[in-house]
Short mmCIF file of C-alpha atoms in Angstrom, two decimals:
data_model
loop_
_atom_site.label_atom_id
_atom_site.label_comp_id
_atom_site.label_asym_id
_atom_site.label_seq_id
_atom_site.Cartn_x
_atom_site.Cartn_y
_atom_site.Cartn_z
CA UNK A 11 -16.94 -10.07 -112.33
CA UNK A 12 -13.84 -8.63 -113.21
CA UNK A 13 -11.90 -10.26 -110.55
CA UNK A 14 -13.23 -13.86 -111.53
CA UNK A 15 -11.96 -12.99 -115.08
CA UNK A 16 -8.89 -11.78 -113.99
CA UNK A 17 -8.38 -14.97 -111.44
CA UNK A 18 -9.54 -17.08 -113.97
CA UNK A 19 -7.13 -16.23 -116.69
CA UNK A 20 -3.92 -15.74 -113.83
CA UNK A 21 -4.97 -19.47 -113.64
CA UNK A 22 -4.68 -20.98 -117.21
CA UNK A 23 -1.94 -18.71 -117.80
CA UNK A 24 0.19 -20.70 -115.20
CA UNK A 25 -1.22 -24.05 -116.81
CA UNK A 26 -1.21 -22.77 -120.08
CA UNK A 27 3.05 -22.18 -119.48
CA UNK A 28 3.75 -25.50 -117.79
CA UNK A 29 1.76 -27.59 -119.72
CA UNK A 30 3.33 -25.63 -122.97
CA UNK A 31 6.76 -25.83 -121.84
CA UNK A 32 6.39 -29.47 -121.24
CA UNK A 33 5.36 -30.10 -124.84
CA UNK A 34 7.40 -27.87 -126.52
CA UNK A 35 10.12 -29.83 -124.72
CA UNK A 36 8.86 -33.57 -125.55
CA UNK A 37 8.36 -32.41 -128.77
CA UNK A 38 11.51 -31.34 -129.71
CA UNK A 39 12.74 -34.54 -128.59
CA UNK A 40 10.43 -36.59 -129.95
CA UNK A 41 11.01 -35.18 -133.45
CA UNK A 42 14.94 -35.38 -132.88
CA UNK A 43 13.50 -39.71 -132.24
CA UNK A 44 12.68 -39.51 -135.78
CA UNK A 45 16.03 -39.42 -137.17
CA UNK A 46 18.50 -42.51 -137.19
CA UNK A 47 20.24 -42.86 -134.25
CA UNK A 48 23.64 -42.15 -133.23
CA UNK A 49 26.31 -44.45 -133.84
CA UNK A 50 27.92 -45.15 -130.14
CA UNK A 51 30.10 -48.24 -130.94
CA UNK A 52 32.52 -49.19 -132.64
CA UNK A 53 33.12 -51.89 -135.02
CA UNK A 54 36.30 -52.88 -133.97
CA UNK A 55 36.34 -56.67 -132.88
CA UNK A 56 37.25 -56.86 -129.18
CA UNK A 57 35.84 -58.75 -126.84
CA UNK A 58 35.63 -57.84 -123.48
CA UNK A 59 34.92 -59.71 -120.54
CA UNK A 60 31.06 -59.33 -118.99
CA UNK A 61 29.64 -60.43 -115.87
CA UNK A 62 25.92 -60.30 -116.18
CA UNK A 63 24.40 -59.64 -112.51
CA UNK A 64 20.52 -60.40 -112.27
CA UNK A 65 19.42 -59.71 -108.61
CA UNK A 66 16.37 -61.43 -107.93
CA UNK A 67 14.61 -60.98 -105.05
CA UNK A 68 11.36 -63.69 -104.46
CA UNK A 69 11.69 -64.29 -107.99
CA UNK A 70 10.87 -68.06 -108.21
CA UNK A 71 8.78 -67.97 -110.80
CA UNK A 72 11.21 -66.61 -113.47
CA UNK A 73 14.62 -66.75 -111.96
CA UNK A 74 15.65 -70.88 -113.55
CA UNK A 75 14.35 -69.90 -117.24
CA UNK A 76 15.48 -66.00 -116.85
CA UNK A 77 19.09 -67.83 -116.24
CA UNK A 78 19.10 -70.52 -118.99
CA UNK A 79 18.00 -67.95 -121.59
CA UNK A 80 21.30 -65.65 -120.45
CA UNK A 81 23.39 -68.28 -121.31
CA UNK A 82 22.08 -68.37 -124.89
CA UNK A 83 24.05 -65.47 -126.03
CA UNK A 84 26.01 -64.79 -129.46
CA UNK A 85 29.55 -63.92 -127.34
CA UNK A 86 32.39 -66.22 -126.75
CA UNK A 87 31.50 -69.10 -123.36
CA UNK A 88 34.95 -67.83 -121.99
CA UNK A 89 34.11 -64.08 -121.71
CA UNK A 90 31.17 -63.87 -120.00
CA UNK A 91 29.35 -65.40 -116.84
CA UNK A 92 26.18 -64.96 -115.07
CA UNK A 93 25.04 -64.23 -111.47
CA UNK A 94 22.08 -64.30 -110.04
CA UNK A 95 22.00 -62.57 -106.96
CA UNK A 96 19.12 -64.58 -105.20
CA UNK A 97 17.56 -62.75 -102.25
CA UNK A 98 14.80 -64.67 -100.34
CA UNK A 99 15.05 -67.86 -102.63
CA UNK A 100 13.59 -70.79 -102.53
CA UNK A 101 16.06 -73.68 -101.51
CA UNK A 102 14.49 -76.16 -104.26
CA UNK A 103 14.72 -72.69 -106.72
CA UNK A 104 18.20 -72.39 -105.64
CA UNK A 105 19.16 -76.19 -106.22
CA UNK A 106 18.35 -75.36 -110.01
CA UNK A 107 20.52 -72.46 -110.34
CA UNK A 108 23.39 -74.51 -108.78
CA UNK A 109 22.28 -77.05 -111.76
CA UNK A 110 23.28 -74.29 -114.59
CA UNK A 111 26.91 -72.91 -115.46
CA UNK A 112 26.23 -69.71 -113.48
CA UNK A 113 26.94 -68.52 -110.23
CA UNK A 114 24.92 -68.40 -107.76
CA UNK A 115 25.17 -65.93 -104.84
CA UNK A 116 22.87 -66.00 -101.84
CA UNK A 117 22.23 -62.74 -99.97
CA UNK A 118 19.59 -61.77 -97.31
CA UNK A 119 18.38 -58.42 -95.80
CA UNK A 120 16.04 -57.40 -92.92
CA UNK A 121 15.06 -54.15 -96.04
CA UNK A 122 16.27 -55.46 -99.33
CA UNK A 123 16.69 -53.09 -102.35
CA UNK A 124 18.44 -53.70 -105.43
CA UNK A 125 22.08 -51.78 -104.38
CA UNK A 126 21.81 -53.46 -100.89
CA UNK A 127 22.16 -56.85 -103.37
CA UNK A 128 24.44 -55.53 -106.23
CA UNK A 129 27.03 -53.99 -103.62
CA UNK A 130 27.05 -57.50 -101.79
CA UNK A 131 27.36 -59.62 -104.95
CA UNK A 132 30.28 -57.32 -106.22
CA UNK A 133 32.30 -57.75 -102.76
CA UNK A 134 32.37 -60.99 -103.31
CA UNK A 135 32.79 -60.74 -107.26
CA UNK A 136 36.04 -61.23 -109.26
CA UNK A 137 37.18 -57.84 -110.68
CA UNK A 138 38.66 -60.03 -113.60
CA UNK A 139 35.71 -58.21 -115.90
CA UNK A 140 35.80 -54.99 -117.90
CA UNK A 141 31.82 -54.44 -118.29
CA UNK A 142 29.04 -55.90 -115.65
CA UNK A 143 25.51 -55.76 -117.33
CA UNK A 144 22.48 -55.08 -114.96
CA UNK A 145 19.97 -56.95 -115.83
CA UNK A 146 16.06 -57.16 -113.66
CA UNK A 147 14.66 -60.60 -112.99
CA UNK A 148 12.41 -60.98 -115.44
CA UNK A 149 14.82 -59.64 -118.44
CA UNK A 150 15.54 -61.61 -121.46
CA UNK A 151 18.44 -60.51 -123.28
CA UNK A 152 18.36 -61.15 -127.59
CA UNK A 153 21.01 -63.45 -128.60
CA UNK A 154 23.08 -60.54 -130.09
CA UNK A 155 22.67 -58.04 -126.73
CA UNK A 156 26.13 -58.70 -124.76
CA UNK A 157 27.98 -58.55 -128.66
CA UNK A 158 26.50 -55.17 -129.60
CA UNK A 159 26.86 -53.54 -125.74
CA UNK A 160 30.31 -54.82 -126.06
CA UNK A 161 30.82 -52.56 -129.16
CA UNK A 162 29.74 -49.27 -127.21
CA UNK A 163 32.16 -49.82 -124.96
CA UNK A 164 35.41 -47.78 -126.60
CA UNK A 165 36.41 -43.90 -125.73
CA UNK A 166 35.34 -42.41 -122.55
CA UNK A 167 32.07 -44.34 -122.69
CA UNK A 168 31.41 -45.62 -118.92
CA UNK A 169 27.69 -45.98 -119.14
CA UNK A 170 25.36 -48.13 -122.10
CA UNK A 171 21.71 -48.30 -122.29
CA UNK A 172 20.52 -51.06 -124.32
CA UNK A 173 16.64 -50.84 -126.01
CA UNK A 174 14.41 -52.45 -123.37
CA UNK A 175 11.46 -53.67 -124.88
CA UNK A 176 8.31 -55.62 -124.11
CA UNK A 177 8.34 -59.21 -123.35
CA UNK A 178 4.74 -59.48 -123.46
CA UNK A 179 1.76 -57.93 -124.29
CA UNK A 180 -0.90 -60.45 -123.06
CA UNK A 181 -3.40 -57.86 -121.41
CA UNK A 182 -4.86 -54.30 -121.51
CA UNK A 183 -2.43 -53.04 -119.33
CA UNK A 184 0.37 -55.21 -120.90
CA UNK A 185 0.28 -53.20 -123.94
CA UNK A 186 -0.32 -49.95 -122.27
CA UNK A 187 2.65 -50.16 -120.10
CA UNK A 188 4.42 -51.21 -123.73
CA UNK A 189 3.38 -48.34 -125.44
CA UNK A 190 4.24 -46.31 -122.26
CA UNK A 191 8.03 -47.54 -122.33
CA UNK A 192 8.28 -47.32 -126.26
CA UNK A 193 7.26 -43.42 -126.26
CA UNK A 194 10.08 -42.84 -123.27
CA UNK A 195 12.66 -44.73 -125.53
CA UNK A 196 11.69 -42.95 -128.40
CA UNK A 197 11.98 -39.12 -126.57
CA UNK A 198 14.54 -39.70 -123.57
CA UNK A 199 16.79 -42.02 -125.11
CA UNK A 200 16.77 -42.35 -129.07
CA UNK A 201 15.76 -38.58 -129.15
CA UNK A 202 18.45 -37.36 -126.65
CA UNK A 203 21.04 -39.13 -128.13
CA UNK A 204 20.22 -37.75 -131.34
CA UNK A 205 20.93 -33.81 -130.25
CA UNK A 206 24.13 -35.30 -128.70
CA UNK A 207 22.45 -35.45 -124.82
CA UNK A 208 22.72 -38.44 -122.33
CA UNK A 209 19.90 -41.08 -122.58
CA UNK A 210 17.90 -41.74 -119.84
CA UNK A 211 18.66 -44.78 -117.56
CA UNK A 212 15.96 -47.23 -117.12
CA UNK A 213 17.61 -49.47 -114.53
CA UNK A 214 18.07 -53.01 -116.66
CA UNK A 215 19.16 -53.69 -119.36
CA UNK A 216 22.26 -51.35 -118.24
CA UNK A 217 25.95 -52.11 -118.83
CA UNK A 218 29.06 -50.03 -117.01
CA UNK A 219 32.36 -50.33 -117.02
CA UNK A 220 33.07 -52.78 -114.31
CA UNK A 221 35.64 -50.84 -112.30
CA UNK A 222 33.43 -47.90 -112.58
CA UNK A 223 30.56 -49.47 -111.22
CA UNK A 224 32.39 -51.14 -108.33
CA UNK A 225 33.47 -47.50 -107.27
CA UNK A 226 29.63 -45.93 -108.19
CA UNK A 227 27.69 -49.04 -106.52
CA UNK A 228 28.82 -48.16 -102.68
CA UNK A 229 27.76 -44.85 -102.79
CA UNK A 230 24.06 -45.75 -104.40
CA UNK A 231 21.76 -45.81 -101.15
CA UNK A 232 18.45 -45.74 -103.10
CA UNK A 233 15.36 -47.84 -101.68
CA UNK A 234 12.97 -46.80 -104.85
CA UNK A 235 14.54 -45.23 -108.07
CA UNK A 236 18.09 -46.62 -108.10
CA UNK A 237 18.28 -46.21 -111.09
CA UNK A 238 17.44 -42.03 -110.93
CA UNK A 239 20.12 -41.65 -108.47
CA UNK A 240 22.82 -43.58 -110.27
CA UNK A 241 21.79 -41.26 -113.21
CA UNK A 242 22.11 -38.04 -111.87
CA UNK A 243 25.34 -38.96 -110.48
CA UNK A 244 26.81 -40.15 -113.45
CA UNK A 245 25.49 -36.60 -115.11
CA UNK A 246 26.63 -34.45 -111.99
CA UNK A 247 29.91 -35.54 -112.67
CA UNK A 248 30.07 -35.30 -116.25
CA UNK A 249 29.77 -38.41 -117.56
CA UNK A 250 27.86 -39.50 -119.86
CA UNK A 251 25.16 -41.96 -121.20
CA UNK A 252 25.26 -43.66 -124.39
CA UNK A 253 22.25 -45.94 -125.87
CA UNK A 254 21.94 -48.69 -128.39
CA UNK A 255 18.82 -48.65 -129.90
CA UNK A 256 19.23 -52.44 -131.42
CA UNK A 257 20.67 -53.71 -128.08
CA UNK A 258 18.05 -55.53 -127.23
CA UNK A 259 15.99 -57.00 -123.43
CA UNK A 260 12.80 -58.44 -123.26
CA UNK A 261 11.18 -56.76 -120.16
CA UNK A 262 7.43 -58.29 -118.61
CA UNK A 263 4.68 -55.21 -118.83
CA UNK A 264 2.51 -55.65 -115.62
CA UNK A 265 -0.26 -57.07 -116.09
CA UNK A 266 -2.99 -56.24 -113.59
CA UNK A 267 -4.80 -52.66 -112.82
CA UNK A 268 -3.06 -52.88 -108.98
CA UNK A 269 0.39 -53.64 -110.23
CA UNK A 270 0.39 -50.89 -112.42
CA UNK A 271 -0.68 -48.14 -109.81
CA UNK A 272 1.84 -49.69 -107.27
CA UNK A 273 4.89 -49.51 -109.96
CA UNK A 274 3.69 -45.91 -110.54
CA UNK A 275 3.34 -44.87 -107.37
CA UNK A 276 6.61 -46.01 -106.92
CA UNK A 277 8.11 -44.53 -109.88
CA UNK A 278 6.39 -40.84 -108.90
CA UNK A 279 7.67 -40.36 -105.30
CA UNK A 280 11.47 -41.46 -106.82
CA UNK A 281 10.82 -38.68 -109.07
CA UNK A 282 9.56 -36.11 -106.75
CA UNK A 283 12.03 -37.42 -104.32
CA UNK A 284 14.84 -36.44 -106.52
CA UNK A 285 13.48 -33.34 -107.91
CA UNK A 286 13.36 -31.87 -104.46
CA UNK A 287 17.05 -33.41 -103.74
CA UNK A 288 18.79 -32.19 -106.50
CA UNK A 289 17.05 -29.21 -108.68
CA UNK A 290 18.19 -26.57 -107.11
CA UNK A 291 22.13 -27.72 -107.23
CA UNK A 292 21.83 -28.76 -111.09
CA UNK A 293 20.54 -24.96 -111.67
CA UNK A 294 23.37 -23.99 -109.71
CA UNK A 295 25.28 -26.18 -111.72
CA UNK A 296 24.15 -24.98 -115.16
CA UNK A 297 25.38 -21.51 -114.35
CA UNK A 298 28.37 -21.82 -112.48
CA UNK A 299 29.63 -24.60 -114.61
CA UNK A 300 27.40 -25.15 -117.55
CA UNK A 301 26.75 -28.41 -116.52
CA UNK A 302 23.23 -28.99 -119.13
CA UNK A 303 22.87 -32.59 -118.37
CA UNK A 304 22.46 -32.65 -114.76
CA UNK A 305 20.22 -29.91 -115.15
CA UNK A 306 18.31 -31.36 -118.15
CA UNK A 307 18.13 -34.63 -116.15
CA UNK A 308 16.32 -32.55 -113.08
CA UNK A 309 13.96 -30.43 -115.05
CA UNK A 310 12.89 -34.27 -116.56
CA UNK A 311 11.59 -35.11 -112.94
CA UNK A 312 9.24 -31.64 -112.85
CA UNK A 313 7.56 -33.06 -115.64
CA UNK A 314 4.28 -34.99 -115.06
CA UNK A 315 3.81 -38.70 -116.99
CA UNK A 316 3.23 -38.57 -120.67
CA UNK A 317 -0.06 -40.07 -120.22
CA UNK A 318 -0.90 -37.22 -117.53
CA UNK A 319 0.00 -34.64 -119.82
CA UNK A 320 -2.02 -35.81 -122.64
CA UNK A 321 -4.88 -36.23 -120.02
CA UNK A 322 -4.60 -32.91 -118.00
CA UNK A 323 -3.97 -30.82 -121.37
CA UNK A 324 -7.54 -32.31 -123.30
CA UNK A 325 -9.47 -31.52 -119.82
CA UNK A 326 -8.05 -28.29 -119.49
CA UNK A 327 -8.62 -27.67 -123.23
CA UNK A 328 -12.41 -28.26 -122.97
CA UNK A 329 -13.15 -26.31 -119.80
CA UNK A 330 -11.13 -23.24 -121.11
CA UNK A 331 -12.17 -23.06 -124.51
CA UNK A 332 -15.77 -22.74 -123.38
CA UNK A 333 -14.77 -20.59 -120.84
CA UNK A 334 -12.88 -17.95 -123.00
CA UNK A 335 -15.44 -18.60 -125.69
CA UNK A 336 -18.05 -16.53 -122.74
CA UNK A 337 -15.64 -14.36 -122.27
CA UNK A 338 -15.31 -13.53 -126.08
CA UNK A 339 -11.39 -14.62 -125.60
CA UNK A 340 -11.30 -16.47 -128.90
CA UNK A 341 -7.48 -16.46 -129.27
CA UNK A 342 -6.90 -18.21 -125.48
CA UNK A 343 -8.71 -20.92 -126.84
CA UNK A 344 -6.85 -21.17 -129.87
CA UNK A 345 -3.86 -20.96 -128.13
CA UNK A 346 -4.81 -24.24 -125.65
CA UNK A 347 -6.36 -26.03 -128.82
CA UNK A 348 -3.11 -25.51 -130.27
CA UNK A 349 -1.48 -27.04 -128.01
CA UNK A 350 -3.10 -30.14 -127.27
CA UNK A 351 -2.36 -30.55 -131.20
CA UNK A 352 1.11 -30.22 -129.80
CA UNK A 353 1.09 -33.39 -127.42
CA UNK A 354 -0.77 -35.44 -129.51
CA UNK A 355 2.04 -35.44 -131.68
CA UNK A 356 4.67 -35.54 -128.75
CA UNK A 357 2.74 -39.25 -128.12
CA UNK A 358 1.60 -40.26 -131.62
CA UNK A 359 5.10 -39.82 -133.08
CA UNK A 360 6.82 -41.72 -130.24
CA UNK A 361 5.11 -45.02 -130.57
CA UNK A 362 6.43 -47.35 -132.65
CA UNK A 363 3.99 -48.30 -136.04
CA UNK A 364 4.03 -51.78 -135.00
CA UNK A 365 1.46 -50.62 -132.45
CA UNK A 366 -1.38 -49.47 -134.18
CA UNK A 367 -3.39 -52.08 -135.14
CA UNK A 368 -6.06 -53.86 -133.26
CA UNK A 369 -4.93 -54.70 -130.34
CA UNK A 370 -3.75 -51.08 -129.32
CA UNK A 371 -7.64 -50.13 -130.20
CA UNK A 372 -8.67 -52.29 -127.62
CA UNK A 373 -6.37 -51.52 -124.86
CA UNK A 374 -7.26 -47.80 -125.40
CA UNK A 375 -10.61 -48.50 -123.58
CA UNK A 376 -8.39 -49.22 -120.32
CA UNK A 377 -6.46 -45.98 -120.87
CA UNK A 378 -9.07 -43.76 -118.57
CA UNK A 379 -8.58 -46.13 -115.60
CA UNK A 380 -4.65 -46.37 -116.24
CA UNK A 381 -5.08 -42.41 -116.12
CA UNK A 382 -7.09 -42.54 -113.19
CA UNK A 383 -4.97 -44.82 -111.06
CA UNK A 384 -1.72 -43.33 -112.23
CA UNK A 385 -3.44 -39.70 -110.89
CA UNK A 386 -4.21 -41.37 -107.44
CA UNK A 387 -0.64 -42.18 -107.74
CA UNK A 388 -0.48 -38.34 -107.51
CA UNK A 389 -1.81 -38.13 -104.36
CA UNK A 390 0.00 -41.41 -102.20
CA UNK A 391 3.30 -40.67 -103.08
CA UNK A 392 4.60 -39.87 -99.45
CA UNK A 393 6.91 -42.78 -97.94
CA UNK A 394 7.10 -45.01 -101.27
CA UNK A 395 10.54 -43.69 -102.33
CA UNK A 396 11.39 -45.09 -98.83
CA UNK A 397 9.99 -48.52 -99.02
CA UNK A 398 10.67 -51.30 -101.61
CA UNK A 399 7.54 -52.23 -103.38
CA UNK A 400 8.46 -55.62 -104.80
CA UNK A 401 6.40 -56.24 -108.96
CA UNK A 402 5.87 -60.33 -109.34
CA UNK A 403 6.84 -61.95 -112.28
CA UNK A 404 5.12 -64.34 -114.45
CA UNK A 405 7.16 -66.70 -116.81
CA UNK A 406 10.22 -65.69 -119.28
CA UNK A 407 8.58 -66.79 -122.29
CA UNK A 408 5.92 -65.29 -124.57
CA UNK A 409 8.46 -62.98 -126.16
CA UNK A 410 6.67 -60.28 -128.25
CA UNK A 411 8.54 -59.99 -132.10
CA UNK A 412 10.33 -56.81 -132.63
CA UNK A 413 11.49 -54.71 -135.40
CA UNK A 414 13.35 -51.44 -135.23
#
């Protein structure tokens, strides 16, 4: 009997650390979110020139309206255009683009991926810009999004994350993925900033210094999670990552129980991809150079889903308190009690108030099949860093209100 004890409490000693360590971390972080947020612009009135790239690959549905709506921006006509990089098209589709004041530029790949179709539009690209803005299909910028990136753009600053947001929360899922994305802004990009670390890249709604990113763009071979490996270059190299938090895209939430394990499953093998790739040279790193960000950035892609976390540490909670309750080990199970108190605040202090109300309630019933398919996720990782898993689009409209 001694040995099961002594096997059993080896055991939630291990998950006991992890799972700690992970929410002492998002805590600290989210609490830092709490605070206003760094100022990384400047007020000073210049006006730079932007090209605004939106690769769309079989994006018919979206692509025409996605387009007008990025020419309805608070910035001077003269100083910024729009491209939409239009990868397996429709020729009627493609006939309205060639209708708007935007250009048009049509690629085609046996594999596409996003770089494959941002390196191409950029060799054939003016380099008459000083910022390009990366925008996904679907993405609907506010009116005042290419005036307050512009501001950020002053110093050393290379690298702006604007505040992507959700453009609609018309399902279950919808706001689940919403809530998801609003509790990573809050902790890895309005929190990071705060304690004077990079934000986190999310892959759109992205600006860069143009000549910068025509260097960076070649060397970005990514099929899944370009935007992981453009971060922990930037970070291995010292750069680093600014965020506006009133920068503003509209981003479409998936919608459907499939799409959302397919985006995950995606989203998890980039992760564990990179994790394996780089962890060991960012530790390396933080010693021999004190390089925190890369390292920080690398120790992020250890760490399970939020929504994992929460899950594994109120399972875990239950079978060990009862457990060390038998085995008369009362302060064990005050100890994991203690911290699942810990990661409910991580997540309840990371979601915006506009959330709780009725509608959240509701989707909440759907959040033991999001956990469910996102832990199946767990499992099918192998070969979908190495494939491109293509998320359809609805419409651009039914834009969600917002306030900071």
């Amino acid at each position: 009997m001694s040995i099961i004890y002594l096997i059993i409490n080896i055991l939630q000693t291990i998950l006991w650390i992890y799972l700690g360590i992970s929410g002492l971390y998002l805590f600290i972080f989210a609490v830092a979110g709490l605070f206003p947020s760094r100022k990384d612009y400047s007020n000073v009135p210049d006006f730079r020139r932007i090209a605004v790239l939106i690769p769309a690959y079989k994006e018919d549905n979206v692509i025409v309206d996605v387009a007008r709506k990025a020419l309805e921006q608070d910035y001077p006509n003269e100083l910024y255009d729009i491209y939409v990089i239009a990868d397996s098209i429709q020729p009627s589709t493609i006939r309205e683009l060639k209708q708007l004041p935007i250009q048009v530029i049509e690629v085609k790949f046996e594999k596409s991926t996003k770089a494959k179709a941002l390196n191409a539009a950029m060799e054939q690209m003016s380099s008459n810009y000083d910022i390009c803005v990366i925008l996904d299909a679907d993405n609907v910028m506010a009116p005042d999004f290419l005036k307050k990136t512009n501001q950020c753009f002053h110093g050393d600053a290379v690298t702006v994350q604007g505040h992507r947001i959700a453009k609609n929360m018309n399902t279950p899922f919808a706001i689940l993925d919403a809530i998801s994305e609003e509790i990573n802004n809050h902790i890895f990009r309005k929190g990071h900033r705060r304690l004077g670390l990079s934000a986190a890249i999310i892959g759109s709604g992205v600006a860069f210094d143009f000549k910068f990113f025509k260097n960076l763009i070649p060397t970005i071979k990514a099929i899944g999670g370009f935007d992981k490996e453009i971060e922990v270059e930037l970070l291995r190299k010292g750069y680093k990552i600014y965020y506006r938090h009133d920068a503003i895209v509209y981003d479409e939430k998936v919608q459907k129980p499939e799409v959302f394990h397919n985006q995950r499953r995606r989203w998890l093998s980039a992760q564990l991809h990179y994790f394996g790739k780089y962890f060991s040279d960012s530790v390396y790193s933080l010693f021999k150079h004190g390089n925190i960000e890369y390292f920080n950035k690398t120790f992020q892609f250890l760490q399970l889903p939020r929504v994992l976390i929460l899950a594994g540490t109120f399972v875990f909670t239950i079978i060990f308190v009862i457990i060390n309750l038998l085995m008369k080990q009362k302060i064990a199970s005050f100890l994991w009690l203690g911290l699942f108190v810990v990661i409910v605040l991580d997540v309840a202090i990371s979601i915006p108030k506009r959330f709780f109300n009725k509608n959240m309630l509701l989707a909440l019933k759907y959040l033991p099949q999001g956990i469910v398919l996102m832990t199946l996720s767990l499992f099918r990782t192998k070969g979908a860093n190495q494939q491109f898993i293509h998320t359809v689009h609805g419409t651009a409209d039914n834009l969600t209100s917002h306030k900071n």
